[in-house]
Short mmCIF file of C-alpha atoms in Angstrom, two decimals:
data_model
loop_
_atom_site.label_atom_id
_atom_site.label_comp_id
_atom_site.label_asym_id
_atom_site.label_seq_id
_atom_site.Cartn_x
_atom_site.Cartn_y
_atom_site.Cartn_z
CA UNK A 184 -8.71 -23.64 -4.80
CA UNK A 185 -6.08 -23.94 -1.94
CA UNK A 186 -6.05 -27.49 -0.22
CA UNK A 187 -6.40 -27.24 3.50
CA UNK A 188 -3.23 -28.08 4.09
CA UNK A 189 -1.66 -24.89 2.49
CA UNK A 190 -4.58 -22.79 4.15
CA UNK A 191 -3.58 -24.08 7.74
CA UNK A 192 -0.10 -23.19 6.81
CA UNK A 193 -0.91 -19.66 5.48
CA UNK A 194 -3.07 -19.33 8.80
CA UNK A 195 -0.29 -20.25 10.97
CA UNK A 196 2.05 -18.09 9.41
CA UNK A 197 -0.52 -15.14 9.45
CA UNK A 198 -1.15 -15.73 13.18
CA UNK A 199 2.49 -14.84 13.79
CA UNK A 200 1.93 -11.49 12.02
CA UNK A 201 2.96 -12.68 8.46
CA UNK A 202 1.12 -10.26 6.33
CA UNK A 203 2.05 -11.71 2.71
CA UNK A 204 0.75 -15.10 4.27
CA UNK A 205 -2.65 -13.44 5.34
CA UNK A 206 -2.63 -11.57 1.85
CA UNK A 207 -2.83 -14.98 -0.03
CA UNK A 208 -5.38 -15.94 2.57
CA UNK A 209 -7.44 -13.00 1.24
CA UNK A 210 -6.88 -13.46 -2.07
CA UNK A 211 -8.20 -16.98 -1.70
CA UNK A 212 -11.43 -16.18 0.02
CA UNK A 213 -12.21 -12.74 -0.98
CA UNK A 214 -14.12 -13.93 -4.03
CA UNK A 215 -16.20 -16.31 -2.09
CA UNK A 216 -17.11 -13.60 0.82
CA UNK A 217 -17.79 -11.02 -1.80
CA UNK A 218 -20.29 -13.11 -3.66
CA UNK A 219 -22.02 -14.05 -0.42
CA UNK A 220 -22.33 -10.34 0.78
CA UNK A 221 -23.50 -9.48 -2.93
CA UNK A 222 -26.03 -11.88 -2.91
CA UNK A 223 -27.35 -10.90 0.54
CA UNK A 224 -27.25 -7.28 0.07
CA UNK A 225 -27.78 -6.87 -3.87
CA UNK A 226 -25.57 -3.68 -3.66
CA UNK A 227 -22.22 -3.87 -5.11
CA UNK A 228 -20.56 -1.10 -2.81
CA UNK A 229 -21.96 -2.61 0.58
CA UNK A 230 -20.67 -5.88 -0.58
CA UNK A 231 -17.53 -4.61 -0.88
CA UNK A 232 -17.55 -2.69 2.17
CA UNK A 233 -18.74 -5.99 4.14
CA UNK A 234 -16.17 -7.87 2.57
CA UNK A 235 -13.29 -5.54 3.64
CA UNK A 236 -14.77 -5.18 7.25
CA UNK A 237 -14.92 -9.10 7.20
CA UNK A 238 -11.28 -9.47 6.78
CA UNK A 239 -10.20 -6.59 8.95
CA UNK A 240 -11.89 -8.71 11.58
CA UNK A 241 -10.26 -11.72 10.82
CA UNK A 242 -6.85 -10.08 11.11
CA UNK A 243 -7.68 -8.72 14.42
CA UNK A 244 -9.03 -12.10 15.74
CA UNK A 245 -6.47 -14.61 14.16
CA UNK A 246 -4.53 -15.04 17.28
CA UNK A 247 -7.70 -16.82 18.99
CA UNK A 248 -8.36 -18.60 15.80
CA UNK A 249 -8.72 -22.32 16.48
CA UNK A 250 -7.33 -24.64 13.65
CA UNK A 251 -9.54 -27.21 14.22
CA UNK A 252 -12.13 -25.37 12.59
CA UNK A 253 -12.18 -24.81 8.95
CA UNK A 254 -11.40 -20.89 8.02
CA UNK A 255 -14.30 -20.82 5.33
CA UNK A 256 -16.46 -21.06 8.66
#
């Protein structure tokens, strides 16, 4: 698990359109998002779709993300 400082660095880089940094964030948080979605939906395919949609929305809204909040929220 990445420490908060590394996560903040990757978020900052992602906010500057660094796709590699964002890919690292996705790699870090994707299992967590998928497990939560699967637990709620009890459907693997739906959980995968929701996980993908979640990260698309994160990418699209990163410019307005306030780093005072934890990314995991």
